[in-house]
Coordinates of C-alpha atoms in Angstrom, one line a residue:
Chain A
M1 CA 30.4 -61.8 -83.1
L2 CA 30.4 -58.1 -82.0
S3 CA 33.6 -56.3 -83.1
R4 CA 33.9 -54.9 -79.6
T5 CA 33.9 -58.5 -78.1
A6 CA 36.6 -59.6 -80.5
D7 CA 38.6 -56.4 -79.7
H8 CA 38.5 -57.1 -76.0
L9 CA 39.5 -60.8 -76.5
Y10 CA 42.4 -59.8 -78.7
W11 CA 43.7 -57.1 -76.3
M12 CA 43.2 -59.3 -73.3
S13 CA 45.7 -61.9 -74.5
R14 CA 48.1 -59.2 -75.9
Y15 CA 48.3 -57.7 -72.4
V16 CA 48.8 -61.0 -70.7
E17 CA 51.6 -61.8 -73.2
R18 CA 53.1 -58.4 -72.8
A19 CA 53.3 -58.7 -69.0
E20 CA 55.1 -62.0 -69.5
S21 CA 57.5 -60.5 -71.9
L22 CA 58.3 -57.5 -69.7
A23 CA 59.0 -60.0 -66.9
R24 CA 61.4 -61.8 -69.3
L25 CA 63.0 -58.5 -70.3
L26 CA 63.7 -57.6 -66.6
E27 CA 65.1 -61.0 -66.1
I28 CA 67.7 -60.4 -68.8
G29 CA 68.7 -57.2 -67.0
H30 CA 69.1 -59.0 -63.7
R31 CA 71.0 -61.9 -65.3
L32 CA 73.4 -59.5 -66.9
A33 CA 73.8 -57.4 -63.8
I34 CA 75.1 -60.3 -61.8
M35 CA 77.8 -61.1 -64.3
P36 CA 81.3 -60.0 -63.4
G37 CA 82.6 -57.0 -65.3
E38 CA 83.5 -53.3 -65.6
D39 CA 81.6 -50.2 -64.5
D40 CA 80.9 -49.0 -68.0
R41 CA 78.2 -51.5 -68.8
N42 CA 74.8 -50.4 -69.9
E43 CA 72.3 -53.4 -69.6
W44 CA 69.8 -51.2 -67.7
S45 CA 69.7 -48.4 -70.2
S46 CA 69.3 -50.8 -73.1
T47 CA 66.4 -52.4 -71.1
V48 CA 64.7 -49.0 -70.9
I49 CA 65.1 -48.4 -74.7
I50 CA 63.5 -51.8 -75.4
T51 CA 60.4 -50.9 -73.4
R52 CA 59.7 -48.0 -75.9
C53 CA 58.9 -45.9 -72.9
A54 CA 62.3 -44.3 -72.4
E55 CA 60.8 -40.8 -72.3
D56 CA 58.5 -41.8 -69.4
F57 CA 61.4 -43.3 -67.7
Y58 CA 63.8 -40.4 -67.9
N59 CA 61.0 -38.0 -66.8
S60 CA 61.1 -39.8 -63.4
Y61 CA 64.6 -41.0 -63.0
D62 CA 68.1 -39.6 -63.7
E63 CA 69.8 -42.9 -64.1
A64 CA 69.0 -46.3 -65.6
N65 CA 70.2 -48.7 -62.9
E66 CA 68.9 -51.9 -61.4
A67 CA 66.7 -50.3 -58.7
N68 CA 65.1 -47.7 -61.0
V69 CA 64.4 -49.9 -63.9
T70 CA 63.0 -52.7 -61.7
E71 CA 60.7 -50.3 -60.1
F72 CA 59.7 -48.7 -63.4
I73 CA 58.8 -52.0 -65.2
G74 CA 57.9 -54.2 -62.2
L75 CA 56.1 -52.0 -59.7
R76 CA 54.9 -48.7 -61.0
N77 CA 51.5 -48.4 -62.7
D78 CA 51.5 -45.1 -64.6
H79 CA 52.9 -46.0 -68.0
P80 CA 52.2 -48.7 -70.6
A81 CA 55.4 -50.7 -70.1
S82 CA 54.5 -51.7 -66.6
I83 CA 53.7 -55.3 -65.6
P84 CA 50.9 -54.2 -63.2
V85 CA 49.3 -52.0 -65.9
C86 CA 49.4 -54.9 -68.4
L87 CA 47.9 -57.4 -65.9
E88 CA 45.2 -54.9 -64.9
N89 CA 44.4 -54.1 -68.6
A90 CA 44.2 -57.8 -69.4
R91 CA 41.7 -58.3 -66.6
T92 CA 39.7 -55.2 -67.6
N93 CA 39.4 -56.4 -71.1
G94 CA 38.4 -59.9 -70.0
R95 CA 35.8 -58.6 -67.6
A96 CA 34.1 -56.7 -70.4
V97 CA 33.5 -60.0 -72.2
R98 CA 33.3 -62.4 -69.3
V99 CA 30.6 -64.6 -70.9
A100 CA 32.9 -65.1 -74.0
L101 CA 35.6 -66.6 -71.7
T102 CA 35.6 -70.0 -70.0
T103 CA 35.5 -70.1 -66.2
S104 CA 39.1 -71.2 -66.0
M105 CA 40.3 -68.3 -68.1
W106 CA 38.4 -65.8 -66.1
E107 CA 39.4 -67.3 -62.8
C108 CA 43.0 -67.1 -63.9
L109 CA 42.8 -63.4 -64.9
N110 CA 40.9 -62.5 -61.8
S111 CA 42.9 -64.3 -59.3
T112 CA 46.1 -62.8 -60.9
W113 CA 44.6 -59.4 -60.4
I114 CA 43.6 -60.1 -56.8
D115 CA 47.0 -61.4 -55.9
L116 CA 48.9 -58.7 -57.7
P117 CA 49.1 -56.1 -54.8
A118 CA 50.5 -58.7 -52.4
Q119 CA 53.0 -60.0 -55.0
R120 CA 54.1 -56.5 -55.9
Q121 CA 54.6 -55.6 -52.2
K122 CA 56.8 -58.7 -51.8
A123 CA 58.8 -57.7 -54.8
E124 CA 59.7 -54.3 -53.3
S125 CA 62.6 -55.9 -51.7
A126 CA 65.3 -56.6 -54.3
S127 CA 65.9 -60.2 -53.2
N128 CA 62.3 -61.2 -54.1
I129 CA 62.2 -59.7 -57.5
V130 CA 63.0 -62.9 -59.3
D131 CA 60.2 -64.7 -57.5
Y132 CA 57.9 -61.9 -58.6
L133 CA 59.0 -62.3 -62.2
D134 CA 58.5 -66.0 -62.0
W135 CA 55.0 -65.5 -60.7
V136 CA 54.2 -63.2 -63.6
K137 CA 55.4 -65.7 -66.1
E138 CA 53.6 -68.5 -64.3
R139 CA 50.3 -66.6 -64.4
S140 CA 50.7 -65.9 -68.1
M141 CA 51.4 -69.5 -68.8
Q142 CA 48.5 -70.6 -66.7
F143 CA 46.3 -68.3 -68.7
T144 CA 47.6 -69.7 -72.0
G145 CA 47.0 -73.2 -70.7
A146 CA 43.5 -72.4 -69.6
T147 CA 42.8 -70.9 -73.0
T148 CA 44.1 -73.7 -75.1
S149 CA 42.6 -76.4 -73.0
T150 CA 39.1 -75.1 -72.4
M151 CA 38.1 -72.7 -75.2
L152 CA 35.9 -73.7 -78.1
R153 CA 37.7 -73.6 -81.4
R154 CA 35.7 -70.8 -82.9
D155 CA 36.2 -67.1 -83.8
A156 CA 36.6 -66.0 -80.1
Y157 CA 39.5 -68.5 -79.7
F158 CA 41.1 -67.4 -82.9
F159 CA 41.1 -63.7 -81.8
V160 CA 42.6 -64.6 -78.5
M161 CA 45.4 -66.6 -80.2
I162 CA 46.1 -64.0 -82.9
G163 CA 46.5 -61.3 -80.2
M164 CA 48.8 -63.5 -78.2
L165 CA 51.0 -64.5 -81.1
L166 CA 51.3 -61.0 -82.6
E167 CA 52.4 -59.7 -79.3
R168 CA 54.8 -62.6 -78.7
A169 CA 56.4 -62.0 -82.1
D170 CA 56.8 -58.3 -81.3
N171 CA 58.4 -59.2 -78.0
T172 CA 60.8 -61.7 -79.3
A173 CA 62.0 -59.1 -81.8
S174 CA 62.4 -56.6 -79.0
L175 CA 64.3 -59.0 -76.7
L176 CA 66.7 -59.9 -79.5
D177 CA 67.2 -56.2 -80.2
V178 CA 68.5 -55.8 -76.6
K179 CA 71.7 -57.2 -78.0
Y180 CA 72.0 -54.3 -80.5
H181 CA 71.6 -51.7 -77.8
L182 CA 73.9 -53.5 -75.4
L183 CA 77.1 -52.0 -76.5
L184 CA 80.2 -53.9 -75.8
P185 CA 82.8 -51.9 -73.9
D186 CA 85.8 -51.0 -76.2
H187 CA 88.2 -53.6 -74.6
E188 CA 85.6 -56.4 -75.0
E189 CA 85.8 -58.4 -78.1
I190 CA 82.9 -59.6 -80.2
G191 CA 82.7 -63.3 -79.3
G192 CA 84.4 -62.6 -76.0
T193 CA 83.2 -63.5 -72.5
L194 CA 80.8 -60.6 -72.0
D195 CA 79.4 -61.1 -75.5
F196 CA 78.8 -64.7 -74.7
Y197 CA 77.1 -63.9 -71.4
Q198 CA 74.8 -61.4 -73.1
W199 CA 73.7 -63.9 -75.7
S200 CA 73.2 -66.6 -73.1
A201 CA 71.0 -64.3 -71.0
I202 CA 68.8 -63.6 -73.9
L203 CA 68.4 -67.3 -74.6
R204 CA 67.6 -68.1 -71.0
A205 CA 65.1 -65.3 -70.8
V206 CA 63.0 -66.9 -73.6
T207 CA 63.5 -70.3 -71.9
A208 CA 65.2 -71.6 -75.1
N209 CA 68.6 -72.7 -73.8
R210 CA 67.6 -76.4 -73.8
A211 CA 66.0 -76.0 -77.2
Y212 CA 69.3 -74.4 -78.4
Y213 CA 71.4 -77.4 -77.4
S214 CA 69.0 -79.9 -78.9
L215 CA 68.9 -78.0 -82.2
Y216 CA 72.5 -77.0 -82.5
R217 CA 74.5 -79.0 -79.9
G218 CA 77.9 -77.4 -79.2
A219 CA 78.7 -74.0 -77.8
L220 CA 76.6 -70.9 -78.2
K221 CA 77.1 -69.1 -81.4
P222 CA 75.4 -65.7 -81.8
W223 CA 74.2 -66.3 -85.4
Q224 CA 72.7 -69.6 -84.4
I225 CA 70.8 -67.9 -81.6
V226 CA 69.5 -65.3 -84.0
E227 CA 68.6 -67.9 -86.5
M228 CA 66.8 -69.9 -83.9
L229 CA 64.7 -67.0 -82.6
T230 CA 63.8 -65.6 -85.9
L231 CA 63.8 -68.2 -88.6
R232 CA 63.3 -71.7 -87.0
S233 CA 59.7 -72.7 -87.2
E234 CA 60.1 -75.4 -84.5
V235 CA 60.7 -72.7 -81.9
P236 CA 57.5 -71.5 -80.4
R237 CA 58.7 -67.9 -79.7
S238 CA 60.6 -67.4 -83.0
L239 CA 59.3 -64.8 -85.4
V240 CA 58.4 -67.3 -88.0
G241 CA 56.9 -69.6 -85.4
C242 CA 54.5 -66.9 -84.2
L243 CA 53.6 -65.7 -87.7
G244 CA 52.9 -69.3 -88.7
G245 CA 50.3 -69.4 -85.9
V246 CA 48.9 -66.0 -86.9
I247 CA 48.3 -67.1 -90.6
D248 CA 46.8 -70.4 -89.4
Y249 CA 44.2 -68.6 -87.1
L250 CA 43.5 -65.8 -89.6
G251 CA 43.0 -68.6 -92.2
R252 CA 40.6 -70.4 -90.0
L253 CA 38.8 -67.2 -89.4
S254 CA 38.5 -66.6 -93.1
D255 CA 37.1 -70.1 -93.6
M256 CA 34.6 -69.7 -90.9
Y257 CA 33.4 -66.3 -92.2
G258 CA 33.7 -67.2 -95.8
E259 CA 35.7 -64.1 -96.6
R260 CA 39.4 -63.4 -97.1
K261 CA 40.6 -60.1 -95.8
E262 CA 43.6 -57.9 -96.4
S263 CA 45.1 -58.9 -93.1
L264 CA 45.4 -62.5 -94.3
R265 CA 47.3 -61.4 -97.4
I266 CA 49.7 -59.2 -95.3
A267 CA 50.2 -61.9 -92.8
N268 CA 51.0 -64.5 -95.5
A269 CA 53.4 -62.1 -97.2
L270 CA 55.3 -61.5 -93.9
Y271 CA 55.3 -65.2 -93.1
A272 CA 56.6 -66.1 -96.6
D273 CA 59.5 -63.5 -96.2
L274 CA 60.5 -65.1 -93.0
A275 CA 60.0 -68.7 -94.1
Y276 CA 62.3 -68.2 -97.1
C277 CA 64.8 -65.9 -95.5
R278 CA 68.3 -67.2 -95.0
T279 CA 70.3 -66.5 -91.9
D280 CA 72.9 -64.7 -94.0
D281 CA 70.3 -62.3 -95.3
V282 CA 69.5 -61.3 -91.7
F283 CA 73.1 -60.4 -91.1
K284 CA 73.6 -58.8 -94.5
Q285 CA 70.7 -56.5 -93.7
G286 CA 72.0 -56.0 -90.2
L287 CA 70.2 -57.6 -87.2
H288 CA 68.9 -54.3 -85.9
E289 CA 67.5 -53.2 -89.3
F290 CA 66.0 -56.6 -89.8
L291 CA 64.3 -56.6 -86.4
T292 CA 63.1 -53.0 -86.8
D293 CA 61.6 -53.8 -90.2
F294 CA 59.9 -56.8 -88.8
V295 CA 58.4 -54.9 -85.9
R296 CA 57.1 -52.3 -88.3
R297 CA 55.4 -54.9 -90.6
N298 CA 54.1 -56.8 -87.6
N299 CA 52.5 -53.6 -86.3
E300 CA 51.0 -52.9 -89.7
L301 CA 49.5 -56.4 -89.6
G302 CA 48.0 -55.6 -86.2
E303 CA 46.5 -52.4 -87.5
Q304 CA 45.0 -54.2 -90.5
I305 CA 43.5 -56.9 -88.3
Q306 CA 42.0 -54.1 -86.3
R307 CA 40.4 -52.5 -89.4
D308 CA 39.2 -55.9 -90.8
Y309 CA 37.6 -57.3 -87.7
L310 CA 37.8 -55.2 -84.6
I311 CA 36.2 -51.8 -85.4
Chain B
M1 CA 18.3 -66.6 -76.6
G2 CA 20.9 -65.7 -79.3
I3 CA 20.4 -62.0 -78.8
D4 CA 23.5 -59.8 -78.7
L5 CA 24.0 -57.6 -75.7
V6 CA 25.2 -54.3 -77.2
E7 CA 26.4 -50.9 -76.0
G8 CA 25.6 -47.7 -77.8
R9 CA 29.0 -47.7 -79.5
D10 CA 28.3 -51.1 -81.0
L11 CA 25.5 -49.6 -83.1
Y12 CA 25.5 -46.9 -85.7
V13 CA 23.0 -45.3 -88.1
D14 CA 23.6 -45.0 -91.8
E15 CA 20.9 -43.6 -94.2
N16 CA 18.4 -44.0 -91.4
V17 CA 19.1 -47.7 -90.9
V18 CA 20.6 -49.1 -87.7
Y19 CA 23.6 -51.4 -88.0
M20 CA 25.6 -53.4 -85.5
R21 CA 29.4 -53.6 -85.8
T22 CA 30.5 -57.2 -86.1
T23 CA 33.6 -59.1 -87.0
Q24 CA 31.8 -60.0 -90.3
G25 CA 31.0 -56.4 -91.1
P26 CA 27.8 -54.4 -90.4
R27 CA 24.7 -56.3 -89.6
R28 CA 21.3 -54.7 -89.8
V29 CA 19.3 -54.3 -86.6
D30 CA 15.5 -54.6 -86.7
V31 CA 14.5 -54.6 -83.0
I32 CA 16.2 -53.1 -80.0
Y33 CA 15.2 -54.0 -76.5
R34 CA 16.7 -51.0 -74.8
R35 CA 17.7 -50.5 -71.1
I36 CA 18.7 -46.9 -71.5
D37 CA 16.4 -44.0 -70.5
D38 CA 14.8 -41.9 -73.2
A39 CA 17.0 -38.9 -72.5
F40 CA 20.2 -40.8 -73.3
I41 CA 19.1 -42.9 -76.2
D42 CA 20.1 -40.5 -79.0
P43 CA 22.4 -37.4 -78.5
L44 CA 21.1 -35.8 -81.7
T45 CA 17.5 -35.8 -80.5
F46 CA 17.7 -35.7 -76.7
N47 CA 20.5 -35.1 -74.2
P48 CA 23.4 -34.0 -76.5
D49 CA 26.0 -35.0 -73.8
S50 CA 24.9 -38.6 -73.8
A51 CA 27.8 -41.0 -74.6
L52 CA 25.5 -44.0 -74.1
G53 CA 23.2 -43.5 -77.0
V54 CA 23.3 -44.0 -80.7
P55 CA 23.4 -40.8 -82.8
G56 CA 20.6 -40.8 -85.3
L57 CA 18.6 -43.6 -83.7
M58 CA 15.5 -41.6 -83.4
T59 CA 15.6 -40.6 -87.0
A60 CA 15.9 -44.3 -88.0
Y61 CA 13.0 -45.0 -85.6
R62 CA 10.8 -42.3 -87.1
A63 CA 11.6 -43.6 -90.6
G64 CA 10.1 -47.0 -89.4
N65 CA 13.4 -48.8 -89.9
V66 CA 13.8 -50.0 -86.4
V67 CA 11.5 -51.0 -83.5
L68 CA 12.4 -49.9 -80.1
A69 CA 11.0 -51.8 -77.1
N70 CA 10.0 -50.1 -75.1
A71 CA 9.1 -47.2 -77.3
V72 CA 10.2 -43.7 -76.3
G73 CA 7.6 -42.2 -74.0
A74 CA 6.2 -45.7 -72.9
G75 CA 7.4 -44.9 -69.4
V76 CA 3.9 -43.6 -68.7
A77 CA 2.7 -47.2 -68.6
D78 CA 5.1 -47.8 -65.8
D79 CA 3.1 -45.4 -63.6
K80 CA 1.8 -47.8 -61.0
S81 CA -1.7 -46.3 -61.0
V82 CA -2.1 -47.3 -64.6
Y83 CA -2.1 -50.9 -63.4
T84 CA -5.4 -50.4 -61.6
Y85 CA -7.1 -49.6 -65.0
V86 CA -5.8 -52.6 -66.8
P87 CA -9.0 -54.7 -66.3
D88 CA -11.1 -51.8 -67.6
M89 CA -8.7 -51.5 -70.6
I90 CA -9.3 -55.2 -71.4
R91 CA -13.0 -54.8 -71.2
F92 CA -13.0 -51.6 -73.3
Y93 CA -10.6 -52.7 -76.0
L94 CA -11.3 -56.4 -76.2
S95 CA -14.8 -56.7 -74.8
E96 CA -13.5 -59.6 -72.7
E97 CA -13.2 -60.4 -69.1
P98 CA -9.6 -60.5 -67.8
I99 CA -8.5 -64.1 -67.2
L100 CA -5.8 -63.1 -64.6
K101 CA -7.1 -61.1 -61.8
N102 CA -5.3 -58.0 -60.6
V103 CA -3.9 -57.8 -57.2
P104 CA -6.4 -55.6 -55.3
T105 CA -5.0 -52.1 -55.6
Y106 CA -6.0 -48.9 -53.8
R107 CA -5.6 -45.6 -55.6
C108 CA -4.7 -43.2 -52.9
S109 CA -5.9 -40.3 -55.2
E110 CA -9.4 -41.4 -54.3
E111 CA -10.8 -40.4 -51.0
D112 CA -12.2 -43.8 -49.9
D113 CA -9.0 -45.7 -50.9
L114 CA -6.8 -43.2 -49.2
K115 CA -8.9 -43.5 -46.0
Y116 CA -8.7 -47.3 -46.1
T117 CA -4.9 -47.2 -46.8
L118 CA -4.2 -44.8 -43.9
E119 CA -6.2 -47.1 -41.6
H120 CA -4.5 -50.3 -42.7
L121 CA -0.9 -49.1 -43.2
S122 CA 0.5 -51.8 -41.0
E123 CA -0.9 -54.5 -43.3
L124 CA -0.4 -53.0 -46.7
V125 CA 2.4 -52.4 -49.2
V126 CA 2.4 -48.8 -50.3
K127 CA 4.4 -47.7 -53.4
E128 CA 5.1 -44.4 -55.2
V129 CA 3.4 -44.4 -58.6
H130 CA 6.6 -43.3 -60.3
G131 CA 8.8 -45.5 -58.2
S132 CA 10.8 -48.5 -59.3
G133 CA 13.6 -50.7 -58.1
G134 CA 11.9 -51.2 -54.7
Y135 CA 12.7 -47.7 -53.6
G136 CA 10.5 -45.3 -51.7
M137 CA 8.0 -48.0 -50.7
L138 CA 6.5 -49.1 -47.3
V139 CA 6.1 -52.7 -46.5
G140 CA 3.7 -52.3 -43.6
P141 CA 4.1 -55.7 -41.7
A142 CA 7.9 -55.2 -41.8
S143 CA 8.0 -51.6 -40.6
T144 CA 8.2 -49.9 -37.2
K145 CA 5.5 -47.7 -35.9
A146 CA 7.7 -44.6 -36.4
E147 CA 8.4 -45.6 -40.1
I148 CA 4.6 -46.1 -40.6
A149 CA 3.8 -42.7 -39.1
A150 CA 6.4 -40.9 -41.2
Y151 CA 5.2 -42.6 -44.3
A152 CA 1.6 -41.6 -43.5
E153 CA 2.7 -38.0 -43.5
R154 CA 4.2 -38.4 -47.0
L155 CA 1.0 -40.1 -48.1
K156 CA -1.3 -37.3 -46.8
A157 CA 0.9 -34.6 -48.4
D158 CA 0.5 -36.1 -51.9
P159 CA -2.1 -38.9 -52.1
A160 CA -2.1 -39.1 -55.9
G161 CA 1.5 -40.1 -55.8
F162 CA 0.8 -43.5 -54.1
I163 CA -1.0 -46.8 -54.5
A164 CA -1.4 -49.5 -51.9
Q165 CA -1.8 -53.3 -52.1
P166 CA -2.2 -56.1 -49.6
T167 CA 1.1 -57.6 -48.7
L168 CA 1.5 -60.7 -50.8
A169 CA 3.0 -63.8 -49.3
L170 CA 5.9 -64.5 -51.5
S171 CA 7.2 -68.1 -51.8
T172 CA 10.5 -68.9 -50.4
V173 CA 13.2 -71.2 -51.7
P174 CA 16.3 -72.6 -50.0
T175 CA 19.2 -70.1 -50.7
Y176 CA 22.8 -70.3 -49.9
V177 CA 23.7 -67.5 -47.5
E178 CA 26.6 -66.7 -45.3
R179 CA 25.5 -69.1 -42.6
G180 CA 24.5 -71.9 -44.8
I181 CA 21.1 -72.7 -46.4
A182 CA 18.2 -70.6 -45.4
P183 CA 14.8 -69.6 -46.9
R184 CA 14.6 -66.4 -48.9
H185 CA 11.7 -64.8 -50.7
V186 CA 11.5 -65.1 -54.5
D187 CA 9.3 -63.9 -57.4
L188 CA 9.2 -64.9 -61.0
R189 CA 9.1 -62.7 -64.0
P190 CA 7.9 -64.5 -67.1
F191 CA 8.6 -62.9 -70.5
V192 CA 5.9 -62.8 -73.1
L193 CA 6.6 -62.1 -76.7
V194 CA 3.6 -60.6 -78.5
G195 CA 3.7 -60.5 -82.3
D196 CA 1.5 -62.5 -84.8
E197 CA 1.1 -64.9 -81.9
V198 CA 1.7 -64.8 -78.2
R199 CA 4.7 -66.8 -77.0
I200 CA 6.0 -67.3 -73.5
V201 CA 9.8 -67.4 -73.4
P202 CA 10.8 -70.8 -72.0
G203 CA 12.3 -69.8 -68.6
G204 CA 12.1 -66.5 -66.9
L205 CA 13.8 -64.3 -64.4
T206 CA 13.6 -65.5 -60.8
R207 CA 14.6 -62.8 -58.4
V208 CA 15.5 -63.5 -54.8
A209 CA 15.6 -61.2 -51.8
L210 CA 18.9 -62.0 -50.1
K211 CA 18.2 -60.2 -46.8
E212 CA 16.5 -62.3 -44.2
G213 CA 12.7 -61.7 -44.1
S214 CA 12.9 -59.1 -46.9
L215 CA 10.3 -58.9 -49.7
I216 CA 12.4 -56.6 -51.8
V217 CA 13.9 -58.7 -54.7
N218 CA 15.1 -55.8 -56.8
S219 CA 18.7 -56.2 -57.9
S220 CA 19.4 -52.5 -57.3
Q221 CA 18.8 -53.3 -53.6
G222 CA 20.9 -56.3 -53.1
G223 CA 18.5 -58.8 -54.6
G224 CA 19.9 -61.8 -56.6
T225 CA 18.8 -64.1 -59.3
K226 CA 18.3 -67.8 -59.4
D227 CA 18.3 -70.4 -62.1
T228 CA 14.8 -71.1 -63.3
W229 CA 13.7 -74.6 -64.3
V230 CA 10.7 -75.1 -66.5
I231 CA 9.4 -78.6 -66.2
N232 CA 7.8 -79.9 -69.3
D233 CA 5.1 -82.5 -69.1
R234 CA 4.9 -82.6 -72.9
P235 CA 7.9 -83.2 -75.1
D236 CA 9.3 -80.0 -76.5
P237 CA 8.5 -79.8 -80.2
N238 CA 11.8 -78.1 -80.9
E239 CA 13.7 -81.0 -79.5
K240 CA 14.5 -84.0 -81.6

């Protein structure tokens, strides 16, 4: 397969996944914003930090508030942390390799792109923003569904899945890190009401609240939420869950090509560290440090995959 | 056909050998069927601003490490007046009679042919010798008197730039258009691979003129393509 083809496939699914994740991130902000509380809250500025485009943001806006952040992520199209930009990039990448996609995949990407302007316009009124975010998530899930149910299990499919899972792992780490940047006001206790709401919003944003109750039963406990989204392999958006998929597909690629590359070694090392990590270790290291370290290694893995296969 | 469709950036030249970048590492390329004009094919040899080409391709070609089809400079064979000499070429080089007859073609550079063409413009198709893509041509039976008169002036100004042929009756096939199914003109391009033996590619390119009554099937002018079915009356030896 041409490296360029694989590169387009890989980025196509990364962008679809990123659009979904940005929608989930905005959803956390909106959930937190409707919670009762004081004026000194900062859910919107933490949202901006997580996009990694804070500089772009503060070039255009003075203040991180609901209206500005929603516009920035949901509607604008002049920076990389924008949902419309991600959906457009996904479609552009897919279009370049249309014959490598199934009709269902292409139709999904293309009709998403066609419907985008109308959806975006609707979302300009604040009351519709949740519908818009639901639409983005739905389109992404339809794309994943089309991919897994129609694509031949060969190298093209492996590249699509590797891109999707790497991006998803990165996004889960970022979403969890929201909690680090969400400072609790002085008079709020750790384990207090606001703390509880914040954790609960994160759980809901990754659609894992039911999963939580079936894994842990009982009330929400922050360390269990962290454990679940990082170290539990049954959870499809957990770090270890995503990396398990990545090593699986990289392994199948190696079998198909008859050659083991450096990226497979790096991926296995990262997976093993997660698989044998204890929840205590995460907190000993510090959640933020643990997540930052993971994101860095996940990025390095992405770069190595790029060098091994995509250029 | 199992042939990769590549862009310039998918290829690179190392030690005068052309390689393709694949997920399994570099793969050597022996033959390139190229669709890029000579001037853009290698920025080191021709237009240095070309971002479409492959730097070093011409050096690899000169070293005999890659075959370009069509070869650089082969555009001269695209000159439509060359077509009129093909039967003579066959007789000269092969001492054989052509099996397929040419479409009768008038070389407007010759006085008699020009005279005939000018007198019969309303029946003929006239083409520029350097033209392609269905541009700059006159389809006599489908043109108005004013269009024919204007074309006659161009023809008289530069007779050597034109050839003329009788208007062929193209077949039509049922085609799905805006208002349902309607007849549209088609032509068929077969592809012939000539090496140690001559092979006809199973299938071909069927081009269809999507405008009602039009004989211009070129994709650059709104023509489309159709699936081509080859009906075998003998079993295919490749099929088990």
